[in-house]
mmCIF file of C-alpha atoms and ligand atoms in Angstrom:
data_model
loop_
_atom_site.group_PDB
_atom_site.id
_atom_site.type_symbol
_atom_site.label_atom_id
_atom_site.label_comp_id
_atom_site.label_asym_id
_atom_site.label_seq_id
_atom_site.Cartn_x
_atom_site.Cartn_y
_atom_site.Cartn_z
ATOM 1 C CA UNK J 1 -31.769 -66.561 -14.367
ATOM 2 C CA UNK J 2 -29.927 -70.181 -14.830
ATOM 3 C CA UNK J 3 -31.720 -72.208 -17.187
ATOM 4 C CA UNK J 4 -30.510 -75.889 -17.239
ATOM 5 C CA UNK J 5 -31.091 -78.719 -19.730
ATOM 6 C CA UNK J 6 -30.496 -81.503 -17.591
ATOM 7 C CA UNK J 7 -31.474 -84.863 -20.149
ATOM 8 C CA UNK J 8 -30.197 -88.471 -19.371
ATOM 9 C CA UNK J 9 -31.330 -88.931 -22.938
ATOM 10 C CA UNK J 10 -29.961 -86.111 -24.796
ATOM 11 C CA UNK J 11 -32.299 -83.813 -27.012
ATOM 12 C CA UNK J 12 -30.872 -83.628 -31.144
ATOM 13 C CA UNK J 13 -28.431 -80.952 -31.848
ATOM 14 C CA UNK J 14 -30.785 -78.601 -33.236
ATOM 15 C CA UNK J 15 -32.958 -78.442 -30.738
ATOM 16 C CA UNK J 16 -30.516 -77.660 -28.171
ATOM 17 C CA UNK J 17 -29.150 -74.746 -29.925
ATOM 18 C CA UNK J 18 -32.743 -73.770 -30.444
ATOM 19 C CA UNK J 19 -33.396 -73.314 -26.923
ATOM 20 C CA UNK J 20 -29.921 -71.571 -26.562
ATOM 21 C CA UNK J 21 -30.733 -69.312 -28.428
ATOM 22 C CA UNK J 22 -34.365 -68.842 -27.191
ATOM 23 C CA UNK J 23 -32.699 -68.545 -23.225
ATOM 24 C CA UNK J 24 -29.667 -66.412 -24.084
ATOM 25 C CA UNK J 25 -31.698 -64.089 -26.071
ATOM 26 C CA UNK J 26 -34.260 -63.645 -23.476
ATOM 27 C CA UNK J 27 -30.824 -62.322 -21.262
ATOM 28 C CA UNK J 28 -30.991 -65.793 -19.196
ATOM 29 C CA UNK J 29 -27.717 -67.804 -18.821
ATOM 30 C CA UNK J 30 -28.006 -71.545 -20.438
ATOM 31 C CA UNK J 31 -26.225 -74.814 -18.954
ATOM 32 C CA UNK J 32 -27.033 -78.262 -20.214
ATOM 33 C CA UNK J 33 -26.109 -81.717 -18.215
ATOM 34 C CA UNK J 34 -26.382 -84.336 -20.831
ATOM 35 C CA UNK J 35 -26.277 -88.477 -20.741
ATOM 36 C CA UNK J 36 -25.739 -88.765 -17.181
ATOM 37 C CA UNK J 37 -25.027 -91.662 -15.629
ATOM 38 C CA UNK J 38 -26.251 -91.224 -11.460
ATOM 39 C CA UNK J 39 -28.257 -88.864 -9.884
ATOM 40 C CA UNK J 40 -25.226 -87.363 -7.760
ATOM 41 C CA UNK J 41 -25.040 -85.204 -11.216
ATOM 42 C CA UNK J 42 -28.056 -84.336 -11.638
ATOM 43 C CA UNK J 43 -28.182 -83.021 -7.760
ATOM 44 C CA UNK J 44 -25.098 -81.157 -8.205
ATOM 45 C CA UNK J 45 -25.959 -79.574 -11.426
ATOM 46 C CA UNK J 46 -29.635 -78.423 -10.436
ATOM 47 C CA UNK J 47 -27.503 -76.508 -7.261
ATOM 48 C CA UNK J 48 -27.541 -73.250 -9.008
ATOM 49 C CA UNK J 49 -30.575 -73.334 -11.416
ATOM 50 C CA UNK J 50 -33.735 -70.933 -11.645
ATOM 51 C CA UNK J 51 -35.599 -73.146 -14.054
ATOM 52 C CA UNK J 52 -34.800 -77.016 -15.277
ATOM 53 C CA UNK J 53 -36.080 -78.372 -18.398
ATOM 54 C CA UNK J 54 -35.853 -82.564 -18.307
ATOM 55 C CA UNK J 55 -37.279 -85.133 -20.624
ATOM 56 C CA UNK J 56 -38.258 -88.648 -18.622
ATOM 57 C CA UNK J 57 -35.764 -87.834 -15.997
ATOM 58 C CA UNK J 58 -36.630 -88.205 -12.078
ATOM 59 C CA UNK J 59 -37.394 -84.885 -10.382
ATOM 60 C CA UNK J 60 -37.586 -86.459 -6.764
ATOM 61 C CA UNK J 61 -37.695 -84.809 -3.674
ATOM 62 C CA UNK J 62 -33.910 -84.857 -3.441
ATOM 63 C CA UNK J 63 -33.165 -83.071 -6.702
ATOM 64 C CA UNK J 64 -36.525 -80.655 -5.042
ATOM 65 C CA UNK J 65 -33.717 -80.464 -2.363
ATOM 66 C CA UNK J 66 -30.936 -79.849 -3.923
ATOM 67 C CA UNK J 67 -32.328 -77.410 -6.608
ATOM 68 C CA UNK J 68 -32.093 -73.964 -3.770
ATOM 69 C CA UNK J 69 -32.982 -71.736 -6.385
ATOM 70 C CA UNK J 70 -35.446 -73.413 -8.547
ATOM 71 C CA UNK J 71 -38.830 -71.661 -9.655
ATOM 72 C CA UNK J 72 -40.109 -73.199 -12.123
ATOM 73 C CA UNK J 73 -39.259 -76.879 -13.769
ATOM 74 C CA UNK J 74 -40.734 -78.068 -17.436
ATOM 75 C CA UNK J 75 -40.590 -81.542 -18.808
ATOM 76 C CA UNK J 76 -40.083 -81.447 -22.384
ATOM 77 C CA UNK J 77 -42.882 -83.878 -23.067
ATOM 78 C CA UNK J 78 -46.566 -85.398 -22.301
ATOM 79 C CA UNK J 79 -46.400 -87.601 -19.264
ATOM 80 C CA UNK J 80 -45.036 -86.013 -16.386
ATOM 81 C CA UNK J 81 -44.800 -88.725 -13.581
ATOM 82 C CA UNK J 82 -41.235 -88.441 -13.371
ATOM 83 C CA UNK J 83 -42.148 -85.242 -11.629
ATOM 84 C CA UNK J 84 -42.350 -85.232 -7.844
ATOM 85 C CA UNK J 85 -45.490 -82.606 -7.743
ATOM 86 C CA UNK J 86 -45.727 -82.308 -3.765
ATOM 87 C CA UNK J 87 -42.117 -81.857 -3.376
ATOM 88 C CA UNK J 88 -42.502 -78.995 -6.202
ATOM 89 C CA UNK J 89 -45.834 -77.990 -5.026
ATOM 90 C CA UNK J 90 -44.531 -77.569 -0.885
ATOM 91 C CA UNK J 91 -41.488 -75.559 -2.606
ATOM 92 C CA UNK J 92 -44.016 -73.199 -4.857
ATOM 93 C CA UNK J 93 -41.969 -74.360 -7.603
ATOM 94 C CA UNK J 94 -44.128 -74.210 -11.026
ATOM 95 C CA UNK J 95 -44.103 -77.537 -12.886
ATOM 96 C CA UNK J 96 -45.029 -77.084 -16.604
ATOM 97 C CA UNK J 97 -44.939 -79.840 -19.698
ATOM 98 C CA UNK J 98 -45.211 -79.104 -23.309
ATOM 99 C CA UNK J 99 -48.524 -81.268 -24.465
ATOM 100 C CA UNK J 100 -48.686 -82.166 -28.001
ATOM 101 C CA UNK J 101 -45.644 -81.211 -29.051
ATOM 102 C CA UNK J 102 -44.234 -85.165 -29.620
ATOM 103 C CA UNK J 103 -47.227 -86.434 -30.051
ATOM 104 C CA UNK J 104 -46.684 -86.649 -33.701
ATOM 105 C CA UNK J 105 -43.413 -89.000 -33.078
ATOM 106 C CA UNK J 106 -44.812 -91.560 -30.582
ATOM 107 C CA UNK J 107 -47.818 -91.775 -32.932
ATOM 108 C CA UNK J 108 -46.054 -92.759 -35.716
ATOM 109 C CA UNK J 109 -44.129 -95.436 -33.683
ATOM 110 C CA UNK J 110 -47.491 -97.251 -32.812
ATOM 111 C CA UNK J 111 -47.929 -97.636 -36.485
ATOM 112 C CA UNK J 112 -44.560 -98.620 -36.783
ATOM 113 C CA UNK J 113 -45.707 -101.381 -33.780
ATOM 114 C CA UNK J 114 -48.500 -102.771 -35.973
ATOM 115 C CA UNK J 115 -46.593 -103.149 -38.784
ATOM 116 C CA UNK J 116 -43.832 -104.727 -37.584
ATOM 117 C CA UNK J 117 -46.285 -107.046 -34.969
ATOM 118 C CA UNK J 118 -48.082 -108.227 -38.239
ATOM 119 C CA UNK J 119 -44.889 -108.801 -40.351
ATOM 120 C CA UNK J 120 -43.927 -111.144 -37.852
ATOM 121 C CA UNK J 121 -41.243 -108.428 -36.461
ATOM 122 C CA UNK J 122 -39.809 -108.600 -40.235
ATOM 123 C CA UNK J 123 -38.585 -112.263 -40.178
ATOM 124 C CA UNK J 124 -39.373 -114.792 -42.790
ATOM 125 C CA UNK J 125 -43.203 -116.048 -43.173
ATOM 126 C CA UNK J 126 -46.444 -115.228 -44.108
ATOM 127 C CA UNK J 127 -47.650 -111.959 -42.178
ATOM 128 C CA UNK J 128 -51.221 -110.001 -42.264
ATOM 129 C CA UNK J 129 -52.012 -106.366 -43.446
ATOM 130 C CA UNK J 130 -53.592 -103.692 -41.277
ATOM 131 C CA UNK J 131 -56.254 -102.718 -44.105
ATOM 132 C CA UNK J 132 -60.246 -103.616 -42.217
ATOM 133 C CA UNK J 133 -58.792 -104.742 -39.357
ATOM 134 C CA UNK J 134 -59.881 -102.461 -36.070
ATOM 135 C CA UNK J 135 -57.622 -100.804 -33.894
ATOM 136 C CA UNK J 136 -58.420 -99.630 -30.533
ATOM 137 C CA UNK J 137 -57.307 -96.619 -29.017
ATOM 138 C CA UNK J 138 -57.536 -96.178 -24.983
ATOM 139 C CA UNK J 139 -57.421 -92.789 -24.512
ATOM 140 C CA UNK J 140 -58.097 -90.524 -27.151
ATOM 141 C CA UNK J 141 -55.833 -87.241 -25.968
ATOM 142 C CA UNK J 142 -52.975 -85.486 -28.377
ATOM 143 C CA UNK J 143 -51.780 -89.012 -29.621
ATOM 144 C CA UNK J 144 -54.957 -91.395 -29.701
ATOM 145 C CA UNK J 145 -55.816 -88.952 -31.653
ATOM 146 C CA UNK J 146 -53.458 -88.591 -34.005
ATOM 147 C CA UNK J 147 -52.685 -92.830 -34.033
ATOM 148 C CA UNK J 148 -56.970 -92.423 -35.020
ATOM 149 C CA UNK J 149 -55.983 -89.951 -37.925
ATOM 150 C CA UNK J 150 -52.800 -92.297 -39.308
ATOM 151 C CA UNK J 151 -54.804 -95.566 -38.929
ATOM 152 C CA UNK J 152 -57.440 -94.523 -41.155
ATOM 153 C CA UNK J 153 -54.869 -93.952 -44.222
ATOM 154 C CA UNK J 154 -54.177 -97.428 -43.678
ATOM 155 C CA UNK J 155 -57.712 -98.721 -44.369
ATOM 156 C CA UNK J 156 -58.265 -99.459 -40.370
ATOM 157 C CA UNK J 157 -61.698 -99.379 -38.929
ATOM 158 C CA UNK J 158 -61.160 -97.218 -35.342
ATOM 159 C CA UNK J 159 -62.880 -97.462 -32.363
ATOM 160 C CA UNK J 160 -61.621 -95.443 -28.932
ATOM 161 C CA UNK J 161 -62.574 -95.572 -25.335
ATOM 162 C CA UNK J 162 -62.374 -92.404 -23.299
ATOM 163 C CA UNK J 163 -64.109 -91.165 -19.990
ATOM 164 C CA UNK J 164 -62.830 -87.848 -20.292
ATOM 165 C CA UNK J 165 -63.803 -86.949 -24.181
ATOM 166 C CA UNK J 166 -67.609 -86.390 -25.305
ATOM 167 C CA UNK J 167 -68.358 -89.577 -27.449
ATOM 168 C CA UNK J 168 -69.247 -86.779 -29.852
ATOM 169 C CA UNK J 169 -65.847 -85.238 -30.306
ATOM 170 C CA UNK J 170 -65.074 -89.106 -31.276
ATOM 171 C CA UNK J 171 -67.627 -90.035 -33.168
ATOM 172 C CA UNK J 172 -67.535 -86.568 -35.500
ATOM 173 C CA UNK J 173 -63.674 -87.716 -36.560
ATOM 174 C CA UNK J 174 -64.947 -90.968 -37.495
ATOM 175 C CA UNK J 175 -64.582 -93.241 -34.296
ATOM 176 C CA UNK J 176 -66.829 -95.666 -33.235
ATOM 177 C CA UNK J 177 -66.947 -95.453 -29.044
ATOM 178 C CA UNK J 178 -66.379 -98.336 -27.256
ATOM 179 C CA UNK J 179 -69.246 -98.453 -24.533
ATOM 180 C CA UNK J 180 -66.314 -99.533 -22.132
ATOM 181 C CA UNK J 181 -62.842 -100.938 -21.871
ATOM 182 C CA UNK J 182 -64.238 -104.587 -22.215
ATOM 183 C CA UNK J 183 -66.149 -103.428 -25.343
ATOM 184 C CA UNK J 184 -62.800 -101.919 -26.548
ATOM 185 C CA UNK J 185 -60.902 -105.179 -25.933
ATOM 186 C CA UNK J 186 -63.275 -107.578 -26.897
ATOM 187 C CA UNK J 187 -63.344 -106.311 -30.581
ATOM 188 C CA UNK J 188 -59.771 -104.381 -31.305
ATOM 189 C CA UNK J 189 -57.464 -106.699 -33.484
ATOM 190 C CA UNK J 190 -55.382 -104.143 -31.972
ATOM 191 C CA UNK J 191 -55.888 -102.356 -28.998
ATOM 192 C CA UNK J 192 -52.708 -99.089 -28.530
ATOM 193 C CA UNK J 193 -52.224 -97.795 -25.192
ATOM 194 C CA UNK J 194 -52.447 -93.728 -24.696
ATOM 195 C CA UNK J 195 -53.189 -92.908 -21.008
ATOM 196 C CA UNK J 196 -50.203 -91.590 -18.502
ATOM 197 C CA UNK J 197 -49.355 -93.814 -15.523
ATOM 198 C CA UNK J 198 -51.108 -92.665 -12.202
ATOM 199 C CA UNK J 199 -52.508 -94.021 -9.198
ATOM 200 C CA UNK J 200 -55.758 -95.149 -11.442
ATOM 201 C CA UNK J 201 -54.278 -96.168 -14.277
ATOM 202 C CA UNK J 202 -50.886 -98.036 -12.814
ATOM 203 C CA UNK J 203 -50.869 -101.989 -13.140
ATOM 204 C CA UNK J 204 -54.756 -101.576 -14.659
ATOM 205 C CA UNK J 205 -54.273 -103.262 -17.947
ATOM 206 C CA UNK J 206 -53.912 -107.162 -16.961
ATOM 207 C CA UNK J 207 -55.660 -110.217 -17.356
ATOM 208 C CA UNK J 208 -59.423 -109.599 -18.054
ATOM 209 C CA UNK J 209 -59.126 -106.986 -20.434
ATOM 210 C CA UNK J 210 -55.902 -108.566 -22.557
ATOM 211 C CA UNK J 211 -57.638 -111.754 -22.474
ATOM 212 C CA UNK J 212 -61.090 -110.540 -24.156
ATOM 213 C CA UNK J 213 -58.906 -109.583 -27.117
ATOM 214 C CA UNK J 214 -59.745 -111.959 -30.075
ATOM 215 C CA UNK J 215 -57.469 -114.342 -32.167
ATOM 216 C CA UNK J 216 -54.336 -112.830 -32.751
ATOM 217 C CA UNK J 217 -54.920 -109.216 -30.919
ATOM 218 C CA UNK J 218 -51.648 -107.401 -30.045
ATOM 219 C CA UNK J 219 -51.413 -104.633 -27.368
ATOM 220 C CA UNK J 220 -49.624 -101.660 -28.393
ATOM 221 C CA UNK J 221 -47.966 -99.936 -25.461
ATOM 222 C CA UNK J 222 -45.890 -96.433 -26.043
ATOM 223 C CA UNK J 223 -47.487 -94.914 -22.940
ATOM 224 C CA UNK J 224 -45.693 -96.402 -19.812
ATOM 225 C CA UNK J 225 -44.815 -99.807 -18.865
ATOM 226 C CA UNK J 226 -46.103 -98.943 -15.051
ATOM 227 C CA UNK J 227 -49.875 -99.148 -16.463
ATOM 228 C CA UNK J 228 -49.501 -102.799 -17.277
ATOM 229 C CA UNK J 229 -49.423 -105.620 -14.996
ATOM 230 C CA UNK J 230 -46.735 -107.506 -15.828
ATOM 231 C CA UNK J 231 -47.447 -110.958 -13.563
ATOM 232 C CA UNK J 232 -51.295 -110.789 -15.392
ATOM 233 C CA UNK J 233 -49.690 -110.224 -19.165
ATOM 234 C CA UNK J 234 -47.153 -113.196 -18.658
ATOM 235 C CA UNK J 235 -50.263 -115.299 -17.455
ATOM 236 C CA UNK J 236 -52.017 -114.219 -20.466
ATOM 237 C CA UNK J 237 -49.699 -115.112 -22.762
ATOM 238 C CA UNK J 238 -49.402 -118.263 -21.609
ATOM 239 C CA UNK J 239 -52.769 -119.114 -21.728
ATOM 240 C CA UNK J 240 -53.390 -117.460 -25.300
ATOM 241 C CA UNK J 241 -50.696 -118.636 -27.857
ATOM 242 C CA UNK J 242 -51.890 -116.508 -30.106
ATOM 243 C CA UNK J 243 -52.133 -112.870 -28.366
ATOM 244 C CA UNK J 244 -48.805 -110.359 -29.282
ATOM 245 C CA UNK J 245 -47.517 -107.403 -26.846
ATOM 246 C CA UNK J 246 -44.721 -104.640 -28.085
ATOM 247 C CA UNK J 247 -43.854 -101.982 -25.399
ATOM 248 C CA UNK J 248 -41.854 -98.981 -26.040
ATOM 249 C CA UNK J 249 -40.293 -99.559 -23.245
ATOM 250 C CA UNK J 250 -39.013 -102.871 -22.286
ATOM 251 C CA UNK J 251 -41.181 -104.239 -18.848
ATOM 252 C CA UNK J 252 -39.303 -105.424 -15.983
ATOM 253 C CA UNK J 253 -39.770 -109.198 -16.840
ATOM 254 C CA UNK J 254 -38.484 -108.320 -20.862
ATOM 255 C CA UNK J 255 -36.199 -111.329 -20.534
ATOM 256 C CA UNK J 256 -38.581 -113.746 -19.155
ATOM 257 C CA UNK J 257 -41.176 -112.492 -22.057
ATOM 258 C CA UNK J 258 -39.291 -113.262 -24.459
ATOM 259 C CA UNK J 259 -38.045 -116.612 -23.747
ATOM 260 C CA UNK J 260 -40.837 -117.926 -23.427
ATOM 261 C CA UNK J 261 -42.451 -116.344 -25.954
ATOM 262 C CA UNK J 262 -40.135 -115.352 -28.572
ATOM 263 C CA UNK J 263 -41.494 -112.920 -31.535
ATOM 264 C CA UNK J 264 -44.651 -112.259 -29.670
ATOM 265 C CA UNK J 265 -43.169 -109.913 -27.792
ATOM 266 C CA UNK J 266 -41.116 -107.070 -28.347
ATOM 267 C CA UNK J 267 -39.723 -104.244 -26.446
ATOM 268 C CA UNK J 268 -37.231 -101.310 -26.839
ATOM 269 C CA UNK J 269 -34.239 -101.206 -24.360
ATOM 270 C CA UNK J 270 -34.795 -97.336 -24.112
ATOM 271 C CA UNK J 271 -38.499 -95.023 -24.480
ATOM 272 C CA UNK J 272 -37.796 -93.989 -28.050
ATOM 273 C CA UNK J 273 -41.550 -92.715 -29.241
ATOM 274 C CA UNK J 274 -40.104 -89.165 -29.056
ATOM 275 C CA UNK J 275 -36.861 -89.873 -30.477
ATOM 276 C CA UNK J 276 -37.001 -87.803 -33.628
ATOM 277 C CA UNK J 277 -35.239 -84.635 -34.079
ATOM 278 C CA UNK J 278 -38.660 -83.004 -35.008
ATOM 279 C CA UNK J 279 -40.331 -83.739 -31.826
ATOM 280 C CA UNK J 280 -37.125 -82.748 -29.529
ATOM 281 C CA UNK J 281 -36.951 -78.773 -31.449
ATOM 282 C CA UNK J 282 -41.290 -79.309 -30.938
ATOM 283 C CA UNK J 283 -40.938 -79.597 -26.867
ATOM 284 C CA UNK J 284 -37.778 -78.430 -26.258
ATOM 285 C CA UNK J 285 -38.139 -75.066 -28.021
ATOM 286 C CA UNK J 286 -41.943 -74.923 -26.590
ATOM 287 C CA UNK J 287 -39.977 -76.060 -23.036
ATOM 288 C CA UNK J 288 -38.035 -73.175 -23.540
ATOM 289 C CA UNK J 289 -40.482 -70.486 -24.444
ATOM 290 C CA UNK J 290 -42.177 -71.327 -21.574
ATOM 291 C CA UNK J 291 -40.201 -70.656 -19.379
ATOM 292 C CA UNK J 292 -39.148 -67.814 -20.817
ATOM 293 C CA UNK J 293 -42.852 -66.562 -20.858
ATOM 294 C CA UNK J 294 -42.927 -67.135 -17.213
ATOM 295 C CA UNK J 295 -40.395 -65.266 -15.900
ATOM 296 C CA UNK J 296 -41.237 -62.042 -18.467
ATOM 297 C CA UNK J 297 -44.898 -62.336 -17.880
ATOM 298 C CA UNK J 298 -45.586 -64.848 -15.282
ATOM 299 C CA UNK J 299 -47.367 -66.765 -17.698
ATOM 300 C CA UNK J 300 -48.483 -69.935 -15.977
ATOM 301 C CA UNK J 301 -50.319 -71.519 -18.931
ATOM 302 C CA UNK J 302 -49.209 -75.257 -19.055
ATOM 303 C CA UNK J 303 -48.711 -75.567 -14.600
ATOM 304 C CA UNK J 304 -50.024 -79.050 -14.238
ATOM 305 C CA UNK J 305 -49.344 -78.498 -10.118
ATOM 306 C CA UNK J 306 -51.199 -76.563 -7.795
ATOM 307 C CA UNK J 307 -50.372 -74.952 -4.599
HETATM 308 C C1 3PG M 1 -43.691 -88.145 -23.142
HETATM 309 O O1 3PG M 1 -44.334 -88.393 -22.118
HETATM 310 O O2 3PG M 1 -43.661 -87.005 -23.634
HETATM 311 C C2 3PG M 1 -42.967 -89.242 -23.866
HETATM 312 O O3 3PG M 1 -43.044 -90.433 -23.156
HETATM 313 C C3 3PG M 1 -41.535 -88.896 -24.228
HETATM 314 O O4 3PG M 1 -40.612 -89.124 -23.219
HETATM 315 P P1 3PG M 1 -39.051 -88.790 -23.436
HETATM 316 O O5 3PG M 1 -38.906 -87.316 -23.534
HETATM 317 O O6 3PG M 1 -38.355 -89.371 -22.249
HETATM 318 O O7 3PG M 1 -38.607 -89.451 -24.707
#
């Protein structure tokens, strides 16, 4: 079988080789399409492959197309809405991703966030400290919880908000529950984004919740820029001179942000929460093994589609 690595955003080094070796010494041939700059490549290189392993990048219904011989596709990661499901699904073509395995990395950079938010994004003047302020976590999967865990060595007070985790879970690692998202807004200093971007959750985090935030909240956002809406935030920040928003990565109106509003905002010009070299050999390797699993054993654990 031909395994590709196809990643606009290249995995480190050492985690490439690590899957090499994982895919050549399971007897499959290896191929790797790396920084590519328009999806022509990515069509022409998926032509010939059995399985495709892909960070953020867009599995549409074309590269579906395209791909003749694909069985199986994983995305090296947590979210998986760059995946066209139904186009996979219609094909029988397993989609997989690798949860957990960078959670570690985008976790740390929503500390990072808070940090550099209260330090005034490290220019000159008087900033604040983290220590007994509360941070609130929306969605308390792989990294909520592990943002929870940090937080606390910081001297934070935590509450979350989750529909889909018994308040118990939360409340046995030392988080108070929010009794809903208003409740979570209306008393985070900070409040750090960690649900995926679906029909629900796209565009849902706007006006009434940012604006129940008190003096001098900041949102956190390294989930996906699609769940906020952008019109609402601008309008928010216009209103509330002293609310802060950093995105990892950079909304659509990034230039109009921060013209108006200067070092309240921040963003990065490219997703970089899973930019270490320890979470690429994490997924990638697990990416790998996966697939590896599933054409030895037709081992299926991980499938987020169904058909
Ligand atoms: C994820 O969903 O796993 C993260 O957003 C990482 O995305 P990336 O692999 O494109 O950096």
């Amino acid at each position: 079988m031909k395994v590709l690595i196809a990643t606009e955003k290249p995995f480190s080094k050492v985690a490439v080789d690590g899957i090499r070796k994982i895919v050549e010494g399971a007897g499959h041939s290896f191929a790797t399409l790396e920084k590519y700059t328009s999806p022509e490549q990515l069509l022409e290189a998926v032509a010939d492959a059995d399985a495709l392993i892909v960070r953020s990048d867009k599995v549409t219904k074309d590269v579906v197309a395209a791909a003749k011989n694909l069985k199986i596709v994983v995305r090296a990661g947590a979210g998986y809405d760059n995946l066209d499901l139904d186009a996979l699904s219609a094909r029988k073509i397993v989609a997989m991703n690798t949860p957990g395995q960078n959670s570690n990395a985008v976790a740390e950079l929503a500390l990072c966030f808070m940090i550099f938010m209260s330090r005034n994004q490290l220019t000159p003047g008087t900033g604040s400290e983290l220590k007994s302020k509360t941070l609130g976590i929306q969605a308390y999967g792989n990294v909520g919880r592990l943002v929870a865990s940090h937080a606390k060595g910081f001297g934070m007070n935590i509450m979350a908000f989750d529909p889909f985790v018994p308040a118990e879970a939360m409340e046995k690692e030392g988080v108070r529950v929010a009794k809903d998202l208003e409740d979570l807004y209306a008393n985070s200093n900070f409040v750090s984004l960690h649900i995926p971007a679906t029909e629900q959750t796209k565009g849902s985090i706007g006006y009434n919740l940012v604006s129940k935030m008190p003096k001098g909240g900041c949102l956190i956002n390294t989930a996906r820029k699609e769940v906020i809406n952008e019109p609402e935030l601008m309008k928010v920040l216009e209103e509330r001179e002293d609310l802060k928003y950093i995105a990892d990565v950079a909304p659509a109106n990034i230039a109009e942000l921060k013209e108006k509003f200067g070092n309240r905002v921040f963003a990065t010009a490219k997703k970089m929460g899973a930019e270490t070299a320890e979470a690429n050999v994490n997924a990638g390797l697990a990416a790998a093994n996966q697939i590896v699993k599933f054409f030895a054993e037709g081992c299926t654990k991980f499938q987020v589609n169904k058909f």
